Amino acid sequence: SAQTQNRKADHLRICLDEDVQFHTNTNGLERYRFTHCCLPEIDRQDISLTTTFLGKQLSAPLLISSMTGGTEQAGIINHRLAEVAQHYKIAMGVGSQRVVVEKPQVASTFAVRSQAPDILLFANLGAVQLNYDYGLERCQQIVDLLAADALILHLNPLQECIQTTGDTNFAYLLDKIATLCAKLPVPVIAKEVGNGISGVMAEKLLAAGVTAIDVAGAGGTSWAKVESERAENPLQRRLGTTFADWGLPTAECITSIRAKFPQVPLIASGGLRHGLDAAKALALGADLAGMALPFLQAAAESEAALHELVEVLIAEITTVLFCTGNTTIEQLKHSRALQSLK
Ligand code: FNR
């Protein structure tokens, strides 16, 4: 567990101090442009970003992606994130809760529910842990700690390859995910960590009983790079560098999953860096737009910086709606305002 805690501390430090983003591979959204409407004929004040996801109302289709917990600094960050999520009524995830099962005294660094009673809140665990002694009981414990609305199972095969003692037994995991989905009383969301979920894999996960997908595609934080920075042996350092830009661009994941599954609750994330990215992802069919690194950077700075970030994101999405002549997110999605450039 000391090892798990050190890893969490390293992740925060590296993500805040080093260049950890994709370089050559992008989120794919630059291949799209909104058709500008020179006369929207709506009052900007009438625009509403209100959204429902997994039965809960949000004031904007935004998610603070799963990041951290388990250390003192992580606790401060989670509590700042929860405060801003509650204030603006947006969704939030916490980082992998494996550390709590190993070391129950760090529970408070995750337990943000009392501070954010109304938000859509996601618990988090690496799916591969289902092959390492994690079953229904521990998953329930993780969900209960947060009074979470859903459990995110993250899929991170590349990251585990570059970790010095990574958990790389992914054999028969889909069956275990299916068993968990059948028994856990809250919905399960399958999420990547920045390498993307293809349409084909989404189909398998949904058939296994997963309720929603968070694509967490390429173009933003590269976990191969993060793990390369902290890898102890040269082979893994090199592996991380080689695979720094590996993965499916976020835009491609969204379009391929939406084409197969018009109704499935779908989260876009991975390399979204402003409200215009978020609005493009929504117009491509996502229901929520998630961001990790931008929220971490703001949270490390101050609560004021976090409030400013959310206000900017809301203003940017609102401006897209206004300049495409739409009053709601639902209208935007059906507007065909987004054009593919190639
Ligand atoms: C993450 N991410 C992550 N994801 C997850 O499911 N469980 C986790 O414990 C973590 N931990 C974590 C720590 C830190 C410091 C960061 C920045 C990110 C991955 C995150 O949720 C997201 O999928 C990727 O970072 C891609 O999104 P961005 O950063 O490009 O917006």
mmCIF file of C-alpha atoms and ligand atoms in Angstrom:
data_model
loop_
_atom_site.group_PDB
_atom_site.id
_atom_site.type_symbol
_atom_site.label_atom_id
_atom_site.label_comp_id
_atom_site.label_asym_id
_atom_site.label_seq_id
_atom_site.Cartn_x
_atom_site.Cartn_y
_atom_site.Cartn_z
ATOM 1 C CA SER A 1 0.000 0.000 0.000
ATOM 2 C CA ALA A 2 2.965 2.342 0.603
ATOM 3 C CA GLN A 3 3.844 1.482 -2.977
ATOM 4 C CA THR A 4 0.335 2.378 -4.170
ATOM 5 C CA GLN A 5 0.508 5.686 -2.257
ATOM 6 C CA ASN A 6 3.926 6.545 -3.710
ATOM 7 C CA ARG A 7 2.587 5.825 -7.178
ATOM 8 C CA LYS A 8 -0.326 8.246 -6.588
ATOM 9 C CA ALA A 9 2.045 10.957 -5.366
ATOM 10 C CA ASP A 10 4.322 10.419 -8.400
ATOM 11 C CA HIS A 11 1.354 10.670 -10.774
ATOM 12 C CA LEU A 12 0.322 14.074 -9.410
ATOM 13 C CA ARG A 13 3.881 15.422 -9.466
ATOM 14 C CA ILE A 14 4.644 14.163 -12.983
ATOM 15 C CA CYS A 15 1.320 15.326 -14.434
ATOM 16 C CA LEU A 16 1.812 18.790 -12.922
ATOM 17 C CA ASP A 17 5.520 19.253 -13.719
ATOM 18 C CA GLU A 18 6.387 17.279 -16.863
ATOM 19 C CA ASP A 19 5.326 17.281 -20.490
ATOM 20 C CA VAL A 20 2.920 14.340 -20.407
ATOM 21 C CA GLN A 21 0.659 15.036 -23.346
ATOM 22 C CA PHE A 22 0.431 13.349 -26.734
ATOM 23 C CA HIS A 23 2.527 15.067 -29.394
ATOM 24 C CA THR A 24 1.803 13.607 -32.816
ATOM 25 C CA ASN A 25 -1.544 11.914 -32.183
ATOM 26 C CA THR A 26 -4.460 14.298 -31.569
ATOM 27 C CA ASN A 27 -8.002 14.097 -30.212
ATOM 28 C CA GLY A 28 -9.227 14.275 -33.839
ATOM 29 C CA LEU A 29 -11.598 17.182 -33.198
ATOM 30 C CA GLU A 30 -9.490 19.558 -35.307
ATOM 31 C CA ARG A 31 -10.974 17.760 -38.309
ATOM 32 C CA TYR A 32 -14.360 19.311 -37.573
ATOM 33 C CA ARG A 33 -15.711 22.855 -37.691
ATOM 34 C CA PHE A 34 -19.039 24.338 -36.668
ATOM 35 C CA THR A 35 -20.963 26.162 -39.347
ATOM 36 C CA HIS A 36 -21.220 29.710 -38.089
ATOM 37 C CA CYS A 37 -24.675 31.243 -37.944
ATOM 38 C CA CYS A 38 -24.519 34.998 -38.514
ATOM 39 C CA LEU A 39 -28.074 35.581 -37.257
ATOM 40 C CA PRO A 40 -28.949 33.145 -34.455
ATOM 41 C CA GLU A 41 -32.373 34.718 -33.674
ATOM 42 C CA ILE A 42 -32.203 33.613 -30.056
ATOM 43 C CA ASP A 43 -31.455 35.481 -26.845
ATOM 44 C CA ARG A 44 -28.112 34.238 -25.443
ATOM 45 C CA GLN A 45 -29.679 34.454 -21.985
ATOM 46 C CA ASP A 46 -32.216 31.779 -22.932
ATOM 47 C CA ILE A 47 -29.528 29.183 -23.587
ATOM 48 C CA SER A 48 -29.558 26.242 -21.167
ATOM 49 C CA LEU A 49 -26.817 23.638 -20.876
ATOM 50 C CA THR A 50 -28.891 21.412 -18.572
ATOM 51 C CA THR A 51 -28.357 17.709 -19.179
ATOM 52 C CA THR A 52 -29.494 14.422 -17.681
ATOM 53 C CA PHE A 53 -27.039 11.539 -17.368
ATOM 54 C CA LEU A 54 -27.775 8.185 -15.693
ATOM 55 C CA GLY A 55 -30.947 9.729 -14.322
ATOM 56 C CA LYS A 56 -29.325 12.746 -12.670
ATOM 57 C CA GLN A 57 -29.641 16.391 -13.689
ATOM 58 C CA LEU A 58 -26.501 18.403 -14.363
ATOM 59 C CA SER A 59 -26.408 22.137 -15.034
ATOM 60 C CA ALA A 60 -23.822 21.537 -17.781
ATOM 61 C CA PRO A 61 -22.639 18.395 -19.622
ATOM 62 C CA LEU A 62 -19.253 18.413 -17.904
ATOM 63 C CA LEU A 63 -17.347 15.752 -15.973
ATOM 64 C CA ILE A 64 -14.264 16.142 -13.813
ATOM 65 C CA SER A 65 -12.535 12.913 -14.879
ATOM 66 C CA SER A 66 -11.257 10.304 -12.407
ATOM 67 C CA MET A 67 -7.863 11.272 -11.017
ATOM 68 C CA THR A 68 -6.761 10.880 -7.502
ATOM 69 C CA GLY A 69 -7.017 10.020 -3.811
ATOM 70 C CA GLY A 70 -4.967 8.246 -1.169
ATOM 71 C CA THR A 71 -2.466 10.928 -0.130
ATOM 72 C CA GLU A 72 -2.811 14.215 1.727
ATOM 73 C CA GLN A 73 -2.319 16.293 -1.435
ATOM 74 C CA ALA A 74 -4.777 14.061 -3.290
ATOM 75 C CA GLY A 75 -7.319 14.627 -0.525
ATOM 76 C CA ILE A 76 -7.002 18.399 -0.826
ATOM 77 C CA ILE A 77 -7.440 18.152 -4.595
ATOM 78 C CA ASN A 78 -10.497 15.875 -4.335
ATOM 79 C CA HIS A 79 -12.174 18.164 -1.819
ATOM 80 C CA ARG A 80 -11.535 21.220 -4.015
ATOM 81 C CA LEU A 81 -12.892 19.389 -7.049
ATOM 82 C CA ALA A 82 -15.987 18.298 -5.109
ATOM 83 C CA GLU A 83 -16.662 21.858 -3.972
ATOM 84 C CA VAL A 84 -16.611 23.175 -7.543
ATOM 85 C CA ALA A 85 -18.645 20.207 -8.839
ATOM 86 C CA GLN A 86 -21.328 20.873 -6.231
ATOM 87 C CA HIS A 87 -21.317 24.625 -6.886
ATOM 88 C CA TYR A 88 -21.847 24.237 -10.642
ATOM 89 C CA LYS A 89 -23.788 20.927 -10.504
ATOM 90 C CA ILE A 90 -21.421 19.031 -12.759
ATOM 91 C CA ALA A 91 -20.266 15.400 -12.525
ATOM 92 C CA MET A 92 -17.107 14.138 -10.866
ATOM 93 C CA GLY A 93 -15.051 10.974 -10.569
ATOM 94 C CA VAL A 94 -12.358 10.114 -8.030
ATOM 95 C CA GLY A 95 -9.168 8.188 -8.798
ATOM 96 C CA SER A 96 -8.650 4.466 -8.348
ATOM 97 C CA GLN A 97 -9.858 3.414 -4.907
ATOM 98 C CA ARG A 98 -7.656 0.344 -4.669
ATOM 99 C CA VAL A 99 -5.521 2.180 -2.103
ATOM 100 C CA VAL A 100 -8.498 2.463 0.313
ATOM 101 C CA VAL A 101 -9.017 -1.277 0.375
ATOM 102 C CA GLU A 102 -5.302 -1.686 1.137
ATOM 103 C CA LYS A 103 -5.214 1.153 3.655
ATOM 104 C CA PRO A 104 -8.632 2.118 5.086
ATOM 105 C CA GLN A 105 -7.296 5.176 6.947
ATOM 106 C CA VAL A 106 -7.001 7.102 3.647
ATOM 107 C CA ALA A 107 -10.773 6.859 3.067
ATOM 108 C CA SER A 108 -11.278 10.541 3.905
ATOM 109 C CA THR A 109 -9.155 11.572 0.892
ATOM 110 C CA PHE A 110 -11.910 10.108 -1.324
ATOM 111 C CA ALA A 111 -15.041 10.680 0.753
ATOM 112 C CA VAL A 112 -16.413 13.800 -0.911
ATOM 113 C CA ARG A 113 -20.125 12.970 -0.841
ATOM 114 C CA SER A 114 -21.020 14.970 2.277
ATOM 115 C CA GLN A 115 -19.518 17.998 0.567
ATOM 116 C CA ALA A 116 -21.211 17.343 -2.750
ATOM 117 C CA PRO A 117 -24.581 15.814 -1.863
ATOM 118 C CA ASP A 118 -26.262 16.457 -5.217
ATOM 119 C CA ILE A 119 -23.681 15.656 -7.827
ATOM 120 C CA LEU A 120 -23.373 12.712 -10.167
ATOM 121 C CA LEU A 121 -20.399 11.002 -8.516
ATOM 122 C CA PHE A 122 -18.350 8.079 -9.828
ATOM 123 C CA ALA A 123 -16.312 5.519 -7.895
ATOM 124 C CA ASN A 124 -13.233 4.110 -9.669
ATOM 125 C CA LEU A 125 -11.240 0.893 -9.907
ATOM 126 C CA GLY A 126 -8.946 -0.671 -12.490
ATOM 127 C CA ALA A 127 -10.889 -3.467 -14.206
ATOM 128 C CA VAL A 128 -7.783 -5.658 -14.066
ATOM 129 C CA GLN A 129 -8.100 -5.748 -10.262
ATOM 130 C CA LEU A 130 -10.982 -8.192 -10.820
ATOM 131 C CA ASN A 131 -8.186 -10.652 -11.674
ATOM 132 C CA TYR A 132 -6.288 -9.737 -8.513
ATOM 133 C CA ASP A 133 -8.637 -10.534 -5.607
ATOM 134 C CA TYR A 134 -11.254 -7.875 -6.213
ATOM 135 C CA GLY A 135 -14.829 -9.091 -6.391
ATOM 136 C CA LEU A 136 -18.356 -7.879 -5.754
ATOM 137 C CA GLU A 137 -17.789 -7.214 -2.060
ATOM 138 C CA ARG A 138 -14.831 -4.866 -2.513
ATOM 139 C CA CYS A 139 -16.505 -3.100 -5.430
ATOM 140 C CA GLN A 140 -19.574 -2.534 -3.260
ATOM 141 C CA GLN A 141 -17.330 -1.194 -0.493
ATOM 142 C CA ILE A 142 -15.720 1.250 -2.947
ATOM 143 C CA VAL A 143 -19.130 2.453 -4.151
ATOM 144 C CA ASP A 144 -20.488 2.771 -0.592
ATOM 145 C CA LEU A 145 -17.562 4.916 0.550
ATOM 146 C CA LEU A 146 -18.646 7.637 -1.901
ATOM 147 C CA ALA A 147 -22.344 6.877 -2.003
ATOM 148 C CA ALA A 148 -21.443 6.803 -5.689
ATOM 149 C CA ASP A 149 -24.030 6.860 -8.474
ATOM 150 C CA ALA A 150 -21.977 4.459 -10.597
ATOM 151 C CA LEU A 151 -18.701 2.549 -10.640
ATOM 152 C CA ILE A 152 -16.135 3.348 -13.306
ATOM 153 C CA LEU A 153 -13.951 0.386 -14.244
ATOM 154 C CA HIS A 154 -10.904 1.730 -16.039
ATOM 155 C CA LEU A 155 -9.168 -0.294 -18.738
ATOM 156 C CA ASN A 156 -5.457 0.509 -18.980
ATOM 157 C CA PRO A 157 -3.479 -2.317 -20.612
ATOM 158 C CA LEU A 158 -0.784 -0.015 -22.010
ATOM 159 C CA GLN A 159 -0.264 1.791 -18.696
ATOM 160 C CA GLU A 160 0.153 -1.531 -16.865
ATOM 161 C CA CYS A 161 2.839 -2.600 -19.376
ATOM 162 C CA ILE A 162 4.968 0.420 -18.500
ATOM 163 C CA GLN A 163 4.518 0.265 -14.722
ATOM 164 C CA THR A 164 7.389 -1.477 -12.970
ATOM 165 C CA THR A 165 5.063 -3.871 -11.190
ATOM 166 C CA GLY A 166 2.074 -3.466 -13.474
ATOM 167 C CA ASP A 167 -0.872 -5.861 -13.319
ATOM 168 C CA THR A 168 -0.905 -7.386 -16.773
ATOM 169 C CA ASN A 169 -3.142 -10.425 -16.379
ATOM 170 C CA PHE A 170 -6.149 -9.318 -18.423
ATOM 171 C CA ALA A 171 -7.210 -12.923 -19.245
ATOM 172 C CA TYR A 172 -10.942 -13.686 -19.046
ATOM 173 C CA LEU A 173 -11.637 -10.219 -17.702
ATOM 174 C CA LEU A 174 -14.764 -9.655 -19.799
ATOM 175 C CA ASP A 175 -16.515 -12.560 -18.004
ATOM 176 C CA LYS A 176 -15.615 -11.073 -14.644
ATOM 177 C CA ILE A 177 -16.895 -7.677 -15.717
ATOM 178 C CA ALA A 178 -20.156 -9.365 -16.798
ATOM 179 C CA THR A 179 -20.527 -11.093 -13.419
ATOM 180 C CA LEU A 180 -19.912 -7.822 -11.591
ATOM 181 C CA CYS A 181 -22.383 -5.884 -13.780
ATOM 182 C CA ALA A 182 -25.063 -8.480 -13.062
ATOM 183 C CA LYS A 183 -24.664 -8.202 -9.288
ATOM 184 C CA LEU A 184 -23.633 -4.645 -8.488
ATOM 185 C CA PRO A 185 -26.711 -2.506 -7.728
ATOM 186 C CA VAL A 186 -25.271 0.634 -9.366
ATOM 187 C CA PRO A 187 -24.428 1.023 -13.077
ATOM 188 C CA VAL A 188 -20.922 0.172 -14.278
ATOM 189 C CA ILE A 189 -19.122 2.505 -16.693
ATOM 190 C CA ALA A 190 -16.215 1.223 -18.788
ATOM 191 C CA LYS A 191 -13.483 3.819 -19.294
ATOM 192 C CA GLU A 192 -10.030 3.898 -20.834
ATOM 193 C CA VAL A 193 -7.294 6.204 -19.536
ATOM 194 C CA GLY A 194 -6.253 7.953 -22.766
ATOM 195 C CA ASN A 195 -5.875 5.247 -25.403
ATOM 196 C CA GLY A 196 -9.527 5.015 -26.420
ATOM 197 C CA ILE A 197 -12.357 2.480 -26.721
ATOM 198 C CA SER A 198 -13.225 1.315 -30.246
ATOM 199 C CA GLY A 199 -16.719 0.584 -31.505
ATOM 200 C CA VAL A 200 -15.955 -3.151 -31.517
ATOM 201 C CA MET A 201 -14.746 -3.150 -27.906
ATOM 202 C CA ALA A 202 -17.675 -0.993 -26.796
ATOM 203 C CA GLU A 203 -19.981 -3.617 -28.286
ATOM 204 C CA LYS A 204 -18.342 -6.365 -26.186
ATOM 205 C CA LEU A 205 -18.428 -4.287 -23.022
ATOM 206 C CA LEU A 206 -22.081 -3.363 -23.512
ATOM 207 C CA ALA A 207 -22.965 -6.999 -24.191
ATOM 208 C CA ALA A 208 -21.243 -7.826 -20.880
ATOM 209 C CA GLY A 209 -23.660 -5.506 -19.129
ATOM 210 C CA VAL A 210 -21.804 -2.227 -18.856
ATOM 211 C CA THR A 211 -24.296 0.689 -18.791
ATOM 212 C CA ALA A 212 -22.148 3.488 -20.193
ATOM 213 C CA ILE A 213 -18.825 4.102 -21.941
ATOM 214 C CA ASP A 214 -16.222 6.821 -21.348
ATOM 215 C CA VAL A 215 -13.942 6.628 -24.373
ATOM 216 C CA ALA A 216 -10.939 8.411 -22.752
ATOM 217 C CA GLY A 217 -9.238 8.564 -26.134
ATOM 218 C CA ALA A 218 -5.862 9.745 -27.368
ATOM 219 C CA GLY A 219 -4.806 13.358 -27.683
ATOM 220 C CA GLY A 220 -4.418 14.553 -24.100
ATOM 221 C CA THR A 221 -2.598 13.046 -21.138
ATOM 222 C CA SER A 222 -0.419 10.145 -22.292
ATOM 223 C CA TRP A 223 -0.172 7.510 -19.564
ATOM 224 C CA ALA A 224 2.651 5.839 -21.453
ATOM 225 C CA LYS A 225 4.591 9.078 -20.972
ATOM 226 C CA VAL A 226 3.626 9.461 -17.318
ATOM 227 C CA GLU A 227 4.681 5.907 -16.473
ATOM 228 C CA SER A 228 7.831 6.237 -18.573
ATOM 229 C CA GLU A 229 8.857 9.186 -16.377
ATOM 230 C CA ARG A 230 8.643 7.096 -13.231
ATOM 231 C CA ALA A 231 9.692 3.692 -14.583
ATOM 232 C CA GLU A 232 12.696 2.260 -12.781
ATOM 233 C CA ASN A 233 14.136 0.102 -15.522
ATOM 234 C CA PRO A 234 15.413 1.326 -18.907
ATOM 235 C CA LEU A 235 13.293 -1.126 -20.865
ATOM 236 C CA GLN A 236 10.064 0.274 -19.469
ATOM 237 C CA ARG A 237 11.246 3.862 -19.874
ATOM 238 C CA ARG A 238 11.864 3.126 -23.502
ATOM 239 C CA LEU A 239 8.561 1.285 -23.901
ATOM 240 C CA GLY A 240 6.764 4.371 -22.570
ATOM 241 C CA THR A 241 8.527 6.611 -25.065
ATOM 242 C CA THR A 242 7.805 4.314 -28.000
ATOM 243 C CA PHE A 243 4.106 4.121 -27.122
ATOM 244 C CA ALA A 244 3.710 7.762 -26.050
ATOM 245 C CA ASP A 245 1.323 8.486 -28.929
ATOM 246 C CA TRP A 246 -0.473 5.121 -29.076
ATOM 247 C CA GLY A 247 -4.242 5.074 -29.152
ATOM 248 C CA LEU A 248 -7.521 5.931 -30.833
ATOM 249 C CA PRO A 249 -8.352 9.631 -31.150
ATOM 250 C CA THR A 250 -11.291 10.670 -28.992
ATOM 251 C CA ALA A 251 -13.341 11.907 -31.972
ATOM 252 C CA GLU A 252 -13.030 8.540 -33.740
ATOM 253 C CA CYS A 253 -14.131 6.636 -30.642
ATOM 254 C CA ILE A 254 -17.216 8.821 -30.258
ATOM 255 C CA THR A 255 -18.313 8.556 -33.883
ATOM 256 C CA SER A 256 -17.760 4.802 -34.133
ATOM 257 C CA ILE A 257 -19.555 4.006 -30.864
ATOM 258 C CA ARG A 258 -22.429 6.408 -31.605
ATOM 259 C CA ALA A 259 -22.897 4.914 -35.084
ATOM 260 C CA LYS A 260 -23.429 1.445 -33.550
ATOM 261 C CA PHE A 261 -25.308 2.523 -30.415
ATOM 262 C CA PRO A 262 -27.526 5.583 -30.870
ATOM 263 C CA GLN A 263 -28.845 5.489 -27.287
ATOM 264 C CA VAL A 264 -26.013 4.340 -25.059
ATOM 265 C CA PRO A 265 -24.895 6.839 -22.382
ATOM 266 C CA LEU A 266 -21.580 8.052 -23.769
ATOM 267 C CA ILE A 267 -18.829 10.174 -22.246
ATOM 268 C CA ALA A 268 -16.190 11.888 -24.389
ATOM 269 C CA SER A 269 -12.814 12.461 -22.804
ATOM 270 C CA GLY A 270 -9.150 12.392 -23.659
ATOM 271 C CA GLY A 271 -7.506 15.611 -24.763
ATOM 272 C CA LEU A 272 -10.511 17.932 -24.435
ATOM 273 C CA ARG A 273 -8.958 21.256 -23.499
ATOM 274 C CA HIS A 274 -11.699 23.886 -23.785
ATOM 275 C CA GLY A 275 -15.429 24.262 -24.221
ATOM 276 C CA LEU A 276 -15.141 24.281 -27.999
ATOM 277 C CA ASP A 277 -13.600 20.781 -27.870
ATOM 278 C CA ALA A 278 -16.359 19.760 -25.464
ATOM 279 C CA ALA A 279 -19.084 21.160 -27.741
ATOM 280 C CA LYS A 280 -17.646 19.340 -30.762
ATOM 281 C CA ALA A 281 -17.634 16.069 -28.806
ATOM 282 C CA LEU A 282 -21.262 16.648 -27.804
ATOM 283 C CA ALA A 283 -22.249 17.450 -31.384
ATOM 284 C CA LEU A 284 -20.578 14.180 -32.463
ATOM 285 C CA GLY A 285 -22.921 12.369 -30.092
ATOM 286 C CA ALA A 286 -21.354 12.324 -26.629
ATOM 287 C CA ASP A 287 -23.610 13.071 -23.649
ATOM 288 C CA LEU A 288 -20.915 14.396 -21.308
ATOM 289 C CA ALA A 289 -17.480 15.896 -21.874
ATOM 290 C CA GLY A 290 -14.798 14.890 -19.364
ATOM 291 C CA MET A 291 -11.444 16.492 -18.628
ATOM 292 C CA ALA A 292 -8.686 15.432 -16.262
ATOM 293 C CA LEU A 293 -5.427 17.387 -16.638
ATOM 294 C CA PRO A 294 -7.047 20.858 -16.960
ATOM 295 C CA PHE A 295 -8.949 20.272 -13.702
ATOM 296 C CA LEU A 296 -5.832 18.965 -11.956
ATOM 297 C CA GLN A 297 -3.823 22.034 -12.958
ATOM 298 C CA ALA A 298 -6.540 24.395 -11.737
ATOM 299 C CA ALA A 299 -7.097 22.439 -8.503
ATOM 300 C CA ALA A 300 -3.388 22.508 -7.714
ATOM 301 C CA GLU A 301 -3.515 26.287 -8.075
ATOM 302 C CA SER A 302 -6.586 27.336 -6.081
ATOM 303 C CA GLU A 303 -10.334 27.042 -5.643
ATOM 304 C CA ALA A 304 -10.649 30.341 -7.496
ATOM 305 C CA ALA A 305 -8.770 28.896 -10.476
ATOM 306 C CA LEU A 306 -11.200 25.959 -10.532
ATOM 307 C CA HIS A 307 -14.239 28.230 -10.490
ATOM 308 C CA GLU A 308 -12.722 30.278 -13.302
ATOM 309 C CA LEU A 309 -12.078 27.123 -15.370
ATOM 310 C CA VAL A 310 -15.687 25.947 -15.086
ATOM 311 C CA GLU A 311 -17.035 29.414 -15.879
ATOM 312 C CA VAL A 312 -14.839 29.606 -18.972
ATOM 313 C CA LEU A 313 -15.963 26.136 -20.121
ATOM 314 C CA ILE A 314 -19.623 27.061 -19.645
ATOM 315 C CA ALA A 315 -19.134 30.360 -21.509
ATOM 316 C CA GLU A 316 -17.382 28.572 -24.377
ATOM 317 C CA ILE A 317 -20.104 25.922 -24.773
ATOM 318 C CA THR A 318 -22.781 28.623 -24.504
ATOM 319 C CA THR A 319 -21.019 30.612 -27.235
ATOM 320 C CA VAL A 320 -21.018 27.577 -29.533
ATOM 321 C CA LEU A 321 -24.754 27.176 -28.986
ATOM 322 C CA PHE A 322 -25.366 30.890 -29.611
ATOM 323 C CA CYS A 323 -23.238 31.079 -32.763
ATOM 324 C CA THR A 324 -24.884 27.961 -34.198
ATOM 325 C CA GLY A 325 -28.378 29.178 -33.315
ATOM 326 C CA ASN A 326 -29.202 26.526 -30.704
ATOM 327 C CA THR A 327 -30.800 27.002 -27.279
ATOM 328 C CA THR A 328 -30.168 23.551 -25.800
ATOM 329 C CA ILE A 329 -27.561 20.796 -26.006
ATOM 330 C CA GLU A 330 -30.255 18.500 -27.402
ATOM 331 C CA GLN A 331 -30.868 20.963 -30.252
ATOM 332 C CA LEU A 332 -27.146 21.231 -30.924
ATOM 333 C CA LYS A 333 -26.901 17.448 -31.249
ATOM 334 C CA HIS A 334 -29.629 17.370 -33.889
ATOM 335 C CA SER A 335 -28.563 20.552 -35.663
ATOM 336 C CA ARG A 336 -25.972 19.134 -38.073
ATOM 337 C CA ALA A 337 -23.972 22.272 -37.299
ATOM 338 C CA LEU A 338 -20.722 20.314 -37.117
ATOM 339 C CA GLN A 339 -19.018 19.770 -40.462
ATOM 340 C CA SER A 340 -16.251 17.279 -41.183
ATOM 341 C CA LEU A 341 -13.396 19.055 -42.943
ATOM 342 C CA LYS A 342 -12.104 16.235 -45.118
HETATM 343 C C1 FNR B 1 -5.759 10.106 -14.280
HETATM 344 N N1 FNR B 1 -6.619 9.214 -14.933
HETATM 345 C C2 FNR B 1 -7.197 8.178 -14.203
HETATM 346 N N2 FNR B 1 -8.235 7.460 -14.722
HETATM 347 C C3 FNR B 1 -8.852 6.503 -14.001
HETATM 348 O O1 FNR B 1 -9.824 5.914 -14.479
HETATM 349 N N3 FNR B 1 -8.413 6.199 -12.735
HETATM 350 C C4 FNR B 1 -7.375 6.859 -12.154
HETATM 351 O O2 FNR B 1 -7.001 6.562 -11.016
HETATM 352 C C5 FNR B 1 -6.728 7.896 -12.898
HETATM 353 N N4 FNR B 1 -5.688 8.616 -12.369
HETATM 354 C C6 FNR B 1 -5.283 9.780 -12.991
HETATM 355 C C7 FNR B 1 -4.415 10.661 -12.329
HETATM 356 C C8 FNR B 1 -4.059 11.870 -12.909
HETATM 357 C C9 FNR B 1 -3.146 12.798 -12.161
HETATM 358 C C10 FNR B 1 -4.555 12.217 -14.199
HETATM 359 C C11 FNR B 1 -4.183 13.513 -14.875
HETATM 360 C C12 FNR B 1 -5.376 11.336 -14.865
HETATM 361 C C13 FNR B 1 -6.943 9.360 -16.359
HETATM 362 C C14 FNR B 1 -7.984 10.418 -16.636
HETATM 363 O O3 FNR B 1 -9.206 10.125 -16.015
HETATM 364 C C15 FNR B 1 -8.214 10.618 -18.152
HETATM 365 O O4 FNR B 1 -8.825 9.476 -18.707
HETATM 366 C C16 FNR B 1 -6.950 10.905 -18.937
HETATM 367 O O5 FNR B 1 -6.053 11.700 -18.172
HETATM 368 C C17 FNR B 1 -7.233 11.611 -20.260
HETATM 369 O O6 FNR B 1 -7.895 12.837 -20.053
HETATM 370 P P1 FNR B 1 -7.146 14.260 -20.182
HETATM 371 O O7 FNR B 1 -6.154 14.349 -19.059
HETATM 372 O O8 FNR B 1 -6.470 14.274 -21.520
HETATM 373 O O9 FNR B 1 -8.246 15.276 -20.052
#
